[in-house]
């Protein structure tokens, strides 16, 4: 359980786990701030604030966040007091140390990437590089030390699962973005969403999905429907709607819906998030959401009674031989 507000009423949003006992929170204020919340002591520490000029309101709108081994990065839309922007909204990538410290602008995205409403579907830190991709499947990367963004792959139906892996749902291939190698998935029927080893997709029958390895092995059907067409997380965890539930979880967003099924490929066990078996104080009264990308794995969270968030840290579900 995490607080959903600061003492002055400013909203807080969970982002991801910084360690076993610490969750990154963003304060959604005129001048956004970043906090680490200790789940053991129930205390928080200030990690960083947006620059002072960002306090004008709407000058520093955080679009996406990613957590790396050493850095936290955000894609920002806003107005900086800089004549080079011509008074127009623009997009930048800012970073801060994962342990806390001053924020700095890593790169201002070039003019050809400055769409009026740029849509970023995914954002990830890979070493000292930021990679991101849009709903149109365009994939980009840029050094966090600064430089010119490079298009890794044009919008050609490839969707990133976790760098360097992507999949082409229609062609049923898994793509290594570093080498360009493509692996054919041994499956027939409907399109599949894949990580490097495991895939998930509809098998053509109502309220069932198929889970299988790229080589066709380990095939099993699971009651439910594919949620947001997301590939298995870390080749192990699959997010599904409950059978007969068709609401929530639009493609590309973070909102999963009011009830979510979490299926473990390795143990073939299921967990239900947002079910009526929870205590009243834990029941979600807003959509269940998926947190930012982190090396260890994302969080799942929802706003509950008592003005609090419930957070499930999926990184606590550890590696298993079946995932490789």
CSV table of C-alpha atoms in Angstrom, one decimal:
chain,number,residue,atom,x,y,z
A,1,UNK,CA,0.0,0.0,0.0
A,2,UNK,CA,1.3,3.4,-1.0
A,3,UNK,CA,0.0,6.9,-0.4
A,4,UNK,CA,-1.8,8.5,-3.4
A,5,UNK,CA,-1.2,12.1,-2.3
A,6,UNK,CA,1.3,14.4,-0.6
A,7,UNK,CA,0.2,16.4,2.5
A,8,UNK,CA,-0.8,19.4,0.3
A,9,UNK,CA,-3.1,17.3,-1.9
A,10,UNK,CA,-0.6,16.8,-4.8
A,11,UNK,CA,-1.2,13.6,-6.6
A,12,UNK,CA,1.4,10.8,-6.5
A,13,UNK,CA,1.8,8.1,-9.1
A,14,UNK,CA,3.8,4.9,-8.8
A,15,UNK,CA,6.3,4.2,-11.6
A,16,UNK,CA,8.5,1.3,-10.8
A,17,UNK,CA,10.6,-0.4,-8.2
A,18,UNK,CA,14.0,1.1,-7.4
A,19,UNK,CA,14.9,-1.9,-5.1
A,20,UNK,CA,13.4,-4.6,-3.1
A,21,UNK,CA,11.9,-2.1,-0.6
A,22,UNK,CA,11.6,1.2,-2.6
A,23,UNK,CA,9.1,2.4,-5.2
A,24,UNK,CA,9.6,5.4,-7.5
A,25,UNK,CA,6.8,7.9,-7.2
A,26,UNK,CA,6.2,11.0,-9.3
A,27,UNK,CA,4.4,14.0,-7.8
A,28,UNK,CA,2.1,15.4,-10.5
A,29,UNK,CA,2.6,19.1,-9.6
A,30,UNK,CA,3.2,22.2,-11.6
A,31,UNK,CA,6.8,21.5,-11.0
A,32,UNK,CA,7.0,17.6,-11.0
A,33,UNK,CA,9.0,15.9,-8.3
A,34,UNK,CA,10.4,12.4,-7.9
A,35,UNK,CA,10.4,10.5,-4.6
A,36,UNK,CA,11.5,7.1,-3.4
A,37,UNK,CA,9.0,5.5,-1.0
A,38,UNK,CA,10.4,2.9,1.4
A,39,UNK,CA,7.8,0.1,1.8
A,40,UNK,CA,9.3,-1.0,5.1
A,41,UNK,CA,9.5,2.3,7.0
A,42,UNK,CA,6.6,4.0,5.1
A,43,UNK,CA,8.8,7.0,4.6
A,44,UNK,CA,9.8,8.9,1.4
A,45,UNK,CA,12.9,10.7,0.2
A,46,UNK,CA,13.1,13.4,-2.4
A,47,UNK,CA,15.2,12.2,-5.4
A,48,UNK,CA,14.9,15.2,-7.7
A,49,UNK,CA,12.7,18.0,-8.9
A,50,UNK,CA,12.1,19.3,-12.4
A,51,UNK,CA,14.0,22.6,-13.2
A,52,UNK,CA,12.7,25.8,-11.6
A,53,UNK,CA,11.4,27.2,-14.9
A,54,UNK,CA,9.1,24.1,-15.2
A,55,UNK,CA,6.8,25.5,-12.4
A,56,UNK,CA,4.8,27.6,-14.9
A,57,UNK,CA,2.4,24.6,-15.3
A,58,UNK,CA,2.4,22.5,-18.4
A,59,UNK,CA,6.0,23.4,-19.1
A,60,UNK,CA,7.3,20.0,-18.1
A,61,UNK,CA,4.7,17.3,-18.9
A,62,UNK,CA,6.1,13.8,-18.3
A,63,UNK,CA,5.0,11.5,-21.2
A,64,UNK,CA,7.0,8.3,-20.4
A,65,UNK,CA,9.4,7.1,-17.7
A,66,UNK,CA,12.1,4.4,-17.8
A,67,UNK,CA,14.4,3.1,-15.1
A,68,UNK,CA,17.8,1.7,-15.9
A,69,UNK,CA,20.6,0.2,-13.8
A,70,UNK,CA,22.0,3.7,-13.0
A,71,UNK,CA,19.6,6.3,-14.4
A,72,UNK,CA,16.0,7.3,-14.5
A,73,UNK,CA,14.9,8.9,-17.8
A,74,UNK,CA,11.7,10.7,-18.8
A,75,UNK,CA,10.4,11.9,-22.2
A,76,UNK,CA,9.0,15.4,-21.6
A,77,UNK,CA,6.7,17.6,-23.6
A,78,UNK,CA,6.8,21.2,-22.7
A,79,UNK,CA,7.9,24.8,-23.1
A,80,UNK,CA,11.5,25.6,-22.1
A,81,UNK,CA,12.7,29.2,-21.8
A,82,UNK,CA,14.8,28.8,-24.9
A,83,UNK,CA,14.5,30.9,-28.1
A,84,UNK,CA,15.5,27.9,-30.2
A,85,UNK,CA,12.1,26.3,-29.7
A,86,UNK,CA,10.2,29.3,-31.2
A,87,UNK,CA,7.7,29.2,-28.4
A,88,UNK,CA,6.4,25.8,-29.6
A,89,UNK,CA,5.9,22.7,-27.6
A,90,UNK,CA,8.8,20.3,-28.0
A,91,UNK,CA,9.9,16.9,-26.8
A,92,UNK,CA,13.1,16.2,-24.8
A,93,UNK,CA,14.7,13.4,-22.8
A,94,UNK,CA,15.8,14.2,-19.3
A,95,UNK,CA,17.8,12.0,-16.9
A,96,UNK,CA,18.6,11.8,-13.2
A,97,UNK,CA,20.7,9.3,-11.2
A,98,UNK,CA,18.7,6.3,-10.0
A,99,UNK,CA,19.9,7.1,-6.4
A,100,UNK,CA,18.8,10.7,-6.7
A,101,UNK,CA,20.4,13.9,-7.8
A,102,UNK,CA,20.0,16.9,-10.2
A,103,UNK,CA,18.1,16.4,-13.5
A,104,UNK,CA,19.7,17.3,-16.8
A,105,UNK,CA,18.5,17.4,-20.4
A,106,UNK,CA,20.0,14.6,-22.4
A,107,UNK,CA,18.7,15.5,-25.8
A,108,UNK,CA,16.1,17.6,-27.5
A,109,UNK,CA,14.4,15.6,-30.1
A,110,UNK,CA,14.9,16.9,-33.6
A,111,UNK,CA,12.3,18.8,-35.6
A,112,UNK,CA,11.2,15.7,-37.6
A,113,UNK,CA,10.3,14.0,-34.3
A,114,UNK,CA,8.4,17.0,-32.9
A,115,UNK,CA,4.8,15.9,-33.7
A,116,UNK,CA,2.0,17.9,-32.2
A,117,UNK,CA,0.9,14.9,-30.1
A,118,UNK,CA,3.8,12.4,-30.4
A,119,UNK,CA,2.7,9.0,-29.3
A,120,UNK,CA,5.3,7.0,-27.4
A,121,UNK,CA,4.2,3.4,-26.9
A,122,UNK,CA,7.4,2.2,-25.1
A,123,UNK,CA,10.5,3.7,-23.6
A,124,UNK,CA,13.5,1.8,-22.2
A,125,UNK,CA,17.1,2.5,-21.1
A,126,UNK,CA,19.7,0.1,-22.6
A,127,UNK,CA,23.1,0.8,-21.1
A,128,UNK,CA,23.9,4.4,-21.8
A,129,UNK,CA,21.2,4.6,-24.6
A,130,UNK,CA,17.5,5.5,-24.6
A,131,UNK,CA,15.3,3.5,-27.0
A,132,UNK,CA,11.7,4.3,-27.7
A,133,UNK,CA,9.0,3.3,-30.2
A,134,UNK,CA,5.6,4.5,-31.2
A,135,UNK,CA,2.2,3.1,-32.1
A,136,UNK,CA,3.3,3.2,-35.7
A,137,UNK,CA,6.2,0.8,-34.8
A,138,UNK,CA,8.9,3.3,-35.6
A,139,UNK,CA,11.9,2.4,-33.3
A,140,UNK,CA,14.5,5.0,-32.3
A,141,UNK,CA,17.6,5.2,-30.0
A,142,UNK,CA,19.8,8.0,-28.8
A,143,UNK,CA,22.8,8.2,-26.4
A,144,UNK,CA,21.8,9.6,-23.1
A,145,UNK,CA,25.0,11.6,-23.1
A,146,UNK,CA,23.5,13.5,-26.0
A,147,UNK,CA,23.5,13.1,-29.8
A,148,UNK,CA,21.2,12.7,-32.8
A,149,UNK,CA,18.4,10.1,-32.5
A,150,UNK,CA,18.9,7.2,-34.9
A,151,UNK,CA,16.0,5.3,-36.4
A,152,UNK,CA,16.6,1.6,-35.7
A,153,UNK,CA,13.7,0.3,-37.7
A,154,UNK,CA,10.9,2.0,-39.6
A,155,UNK,CA,7.3,1.4,-38.9
A,156,UNK,CA,6.9,-2.0,-40.5
A,157,UNK,CA,4.7,-3.9,-38.0
A,158,UNK,CA,7.6,-4.8,-35.6
A,159,UNK,CA,6.6,-4.2,-31.9
A,160,UNK,CA,9.3,-4.2,-29.2
A,161,UNK,CA,8.7,-6.6,-26.3
A,162,UNK,CA,12.0,-5.9,-24.4
A,163,UNK,CA,15.1,-4.7,-26.1
A,164,UNK,CA,16.6,-6.1,-28.2
A,165,UNK,CA,13.6,-8.3,-29.0
A,166,UNK,CA,10.6,-7.4,-31.1
A,167,UNK,CA,7.9,-9.4,-32.9
A,168,UNK,CA,5.9,-9.1,-36.1
A,169,UNK,CA,2.5,-10.3,-35.1
A,170,UNK,CA,1.2,-10.8,-38.6
A,171,UNK,CA,4.2,-12.5,-40.1
A,172,UNK,CA,4.7,-14.6,-36.9
A,173,UNK,CA,8.4,-13.7,-36.5
A,174,UNK,CA,10.7,-12.8,-33.6
A,175,UNK,CA,13.3,-10.1,-34.5
A,176,UNK,CA,16.6,-9.4,-32.8
A,177,UNK,CA,16.9,-5.6,-33.3
A,178,UNK,CA,20.7,-5.7,-32.7
A,179,UNK,CA,21.5,-8.2,-35.5
A,180,UNK,CA,18.4,-8.1,-37.7
A,181,UNK,CA,18.0,-11.8,-37.3
A,182,UNK,CA,14.4,-13.1,-37.7
A,183,UNK,CA,13.1,-16.3,-36.2
A,184,UNK,CA,10.0,-17.9,-37.6
A,185,UNK,CA,7.4,-18.9,-35.0
A,186,UNK,CA,6.1,-22.4,-35.5
A,187,UNK,CA,2.4,-21.7,-35.1
A,188,UNK,CA,-0.7,-21.5,-37.2
A,189,UNK,CA,-3.9,-19.5,-36.6
A,190,UNK,CA,-4.2,-16.0,-35.2
A,191,UNK,CA,-1.3,-13.4,-34.7
A,192,UNK,CA,1.0,-13.8,-31.8
A,193,UNK,CA,2.8,-11.4,-29.4
A,194,UNK,CA,6.3,-12.8,-28.5
A,195,UNK,CA,9.3,-12.2,-26.2
A,196,UNK,CA,12.5,-13.9,-27.2
A,197,UNK,CA,11.2,-17.5,-26.3
A,198,UNK,CA,7.5,-17.5,-25.4
A,199,UNK,CA,4.5,-16.2,-27.4
A,200,UNK,CA,0.8,-15.6,-26.6
A,201,UNK,CA,-2.2,-15.1,-28.8
A,202,UNK,CA,-5.8,-16.0,-29.6
A,203,UNK,CA,-6.3,-19.6,-30.8
A,204,UNK,CA,-9.5,-18.8,-32.7
A,205,UNK,CA,-11.9,-20.0,-30.0
A,206,UNK,CA,-13.9,-17.7,-27.8
A,207,UNK,CA,-12.4,-16.8,-24.4
A,208,UNK,CA,-9.2,-18.8,-24.8
A,209,UNK,CA,-5.6,-17.9,-25.6
A,210,UNK,CA,-2.7,-20.0,-26.7
A,211,UNK,CA,0.7,-19.9,-25.0
A,212,UNK,CA,3.6,-21.6,-26.7
A,213,UNK,CA,7.3,-21.4,-27.4
A,214,UNK,CA,8.6,-20.0,-30.7
A,215,UNK,CA,9.6,-23.5,-31.7
A,216,UNK,CA,6.0,-24.7,-31.2
A,217,UNK,CA,6.7,-26.5,-27.9
A,218,UNK,CA,5.0,-26.1,-24.6
A,219,UNK,CA,1.7,-25.3,-26.1
A,220,UNK,CA,-1.2,-24.8,-23.7
A,221,UNK,CA,-4.6,-23.0,-23.9
A,222,UNK,CA,-5.7,-20.7,-21.1
A,223,UNK,CA,-9.2,-19.3,-20.4
A,224,UNK,CA,-9.2,-15.6,-21.0
A,225,UNK,CA,-8.6,-13.1,-23.8
A,226,UNK,CA,-5.4,-11.3,-24.9
A,227,UNK,CA,-4.9,-8.1,-23.0
A,228,UNK,CA,-3.4,-5.1,-25.0
A,229,UNK,CA,-1.7,-7.7,-27.2
A,230,UNK,CA,1.3,-7.6,-24.8
A,231,UNK,CA,4.0,-10.4,-25.1
A,232,UNK,CA,4.9,-12.4,-22.0
A,233,UNK,CA,6.9,-10.3,-19.4
A,234,UNK,CA,10.4,-11.8,-19.0
A,235,UNK,CA,9.2,-14.8,-21.0
A,236,UNK,CA,7.1,-15.9,-18.0
A,237,UNK,CA,4.1,-13.7,-17.1
A,238,UNK,CA,1.1,-13.1,-19.3
A,239,UNK,CA,-1.5,-10.5,-18.7
A,240,UNK,CA,-5.0,-11.6,-19.7
A,241,UNK,CA,-8.6,-10.4,-19.4
A,242,UNK,CA,-10.9,-12.7,-17.5
A,243,UNK,CA,-13.1,-14.9,-19.6
A,244,UNK,CA,-16.1,-13.0,-20.8
A,245,UNK,CA,-14.6,-9.6,-19.9
A,246,UNK,CA,-14.1,-7.5,-22.9
A,247,UNK,CA,-13.5,-4.0,-21.4
A,248,UNK,CA,-10.4,-2.1,-20.6
A,249,UNK,CA,-6.8,-2.3,-21.9
A,250,UNK,CA,-6.7,-0.4,-25.2
A,251,UNK,CA,-3.8,-1.1,-27.4
A,252,UNK,CA,-0.6,0.8,-26.5
A,253,UNK,CA,-1.7,2.3,-23.2
A,254,UNK,CA,-1.0,1.4,-19.6
A,255,UNK,CA,-4.6,0.9,-18.4
A,256,UNK,CA,-5.4,-2.8,-18.2
A,257,UNK,CA,-9.0,-2.7,-17.0
A,258,UNK,CA,-10.7,-3.4,-13.7
A,259,UNK,CA,-10.0,-7.1,-13.4
A,260,UNK,CA,-6.8,-8.7,-14.7
A,261,UNK,CA,-5.6,-12.3,-14.9
A,262,UNK,CA,-1.9,-12.9,-14.4
A,263,UNK,CA,-0.8,-16.3,-15.8
A,264,UNK,CA,2.6,-17.8,-15.0
A,265,UNK,CA,3.8,-19.9,-17.9
A,266,UNK,CA,6.4,-21.7,-15.8
A,267,UNK,CA,4.1,-22.9,-13.0
A,268,UNK,CA,0.8,-22.8,-15.0
A,269,UNK,CA,-0.8,-21.0,-12.1
A,270,UNK,CA,-3.1,-18.0,-12.2
A,271,UNK,CA,-3.6,-14.9,-10.1
A,272,UNK,CA,-6.5,-12.5,-10.3
A,273,UNK,CA,-5.9,-8.8,-9.7
A,274,UNK,CA,-8.9,-6.7,-8.7
A,275,UNK,CA,-11.1,-9.7,-7.9
A,276,UNK,CA,-13.8,-9.6,-5.3
A,277,UNK,CA,-11.7,-11.7,-3.0
A,278,UNK,CA,-9.7,-8.6,-2.0
A,279,UNK,CA,-10.4,-6.6,1.1
A,280,UNK,CA,-12.6,-3.6,0.4
A,281,UNK,CA,-9.7,-1.2,1.1
A,282,UNK,CA,-7.7,-3.0,-1.7
A,283,UNK,CA,-10.4,-3.1,-4.4
A,284,UNK,CA,-9.5,-0.9,-7.4
A,285,UNK,CA,-11.8,2.0,-8.1
A,286,UNK,CA,-9.8,3.0,-11.2
A,287,UNK,CA,-8.1,1.0,-13.9
A,288,UNK,CA,-5.3,-1.5,-13.0
A,289,UNK,CA,-2.2,-0.1,-14.7
A,290,UNK,CA,1.2,-1.4,-15.8
A,291,UNK,CA,4.3,0.6,-14.6
A,292,UNK,CA,7.4,1.7,-16.5
A,293,UNK,CA,10.1,-0.5,-17.9
A,294,UNK,CA,12.8,-1.5,-15.5
A,295,UNK,CA,15.6,-4.1,-15.8
A,296,UNK,CA,14.1,-6.1,-13.0
A,297,UNK,CA,10.5,-6.1,-14.3
A,298,UNK,CA,7.5,-3.7,-14.1
A,299,UNK,CA,5.0,-3.1,-11.3
A,300,UNK,CA,1.2,-3.4,-11.6
A,301,UNK,CA,-0.8,-0.9,-9.5
A,302,UNK,CA,-4.3,0.5,-8.9
A,303,UNK,CA,-5.9,3.2,-6.8
A,304,UNK,CA,-7.9,1.8,-3.9
A,305,UNK,CA,-9.9,2.9,-0.9
A,306,UNK,CA,-8.4,5.1,1.7
A,307,UNK,CA,-6.7,7.3,-0.9
A,308,UNK,CA,-4.0,4.8,-1.5
A,309,UNK,CA,-2.4,2.7,-4.3
A,310,UNK,CA,-1.9,-1.0,-4.2
A,311,UNK,CA,1.3,-2.1,-5.9
A,312,UNK,CA,2.3,-5.6,-7.0
A,313,UNK,CA,6.0,-5.8,-7.9
A,314,UNK,CA,6.3,-8.5,-10.6
A,315,UNK,CA,10.1,-8.6,-10.2
A,316,UNK,CA,9.5,-10.5,-7.0
A,317,UNK,CA,8.4,-13.5,-9.2
A,318,UNK,CA,11.9,-14.7,-9.9
A,319,UNK,CA,13.6,-16.4,-12.9
A,320,UNK,CA,12.6,-20.0,-13.8
A,321,UNK,CA,14.3,-22.5,-16.2
A,322,UNK,CA,11.2,-22.6,-18.3
A,323,UNK,CA,11.6,-19.0,-19.3
A,324,UNK,CA,14.8,-19.6,-21.2
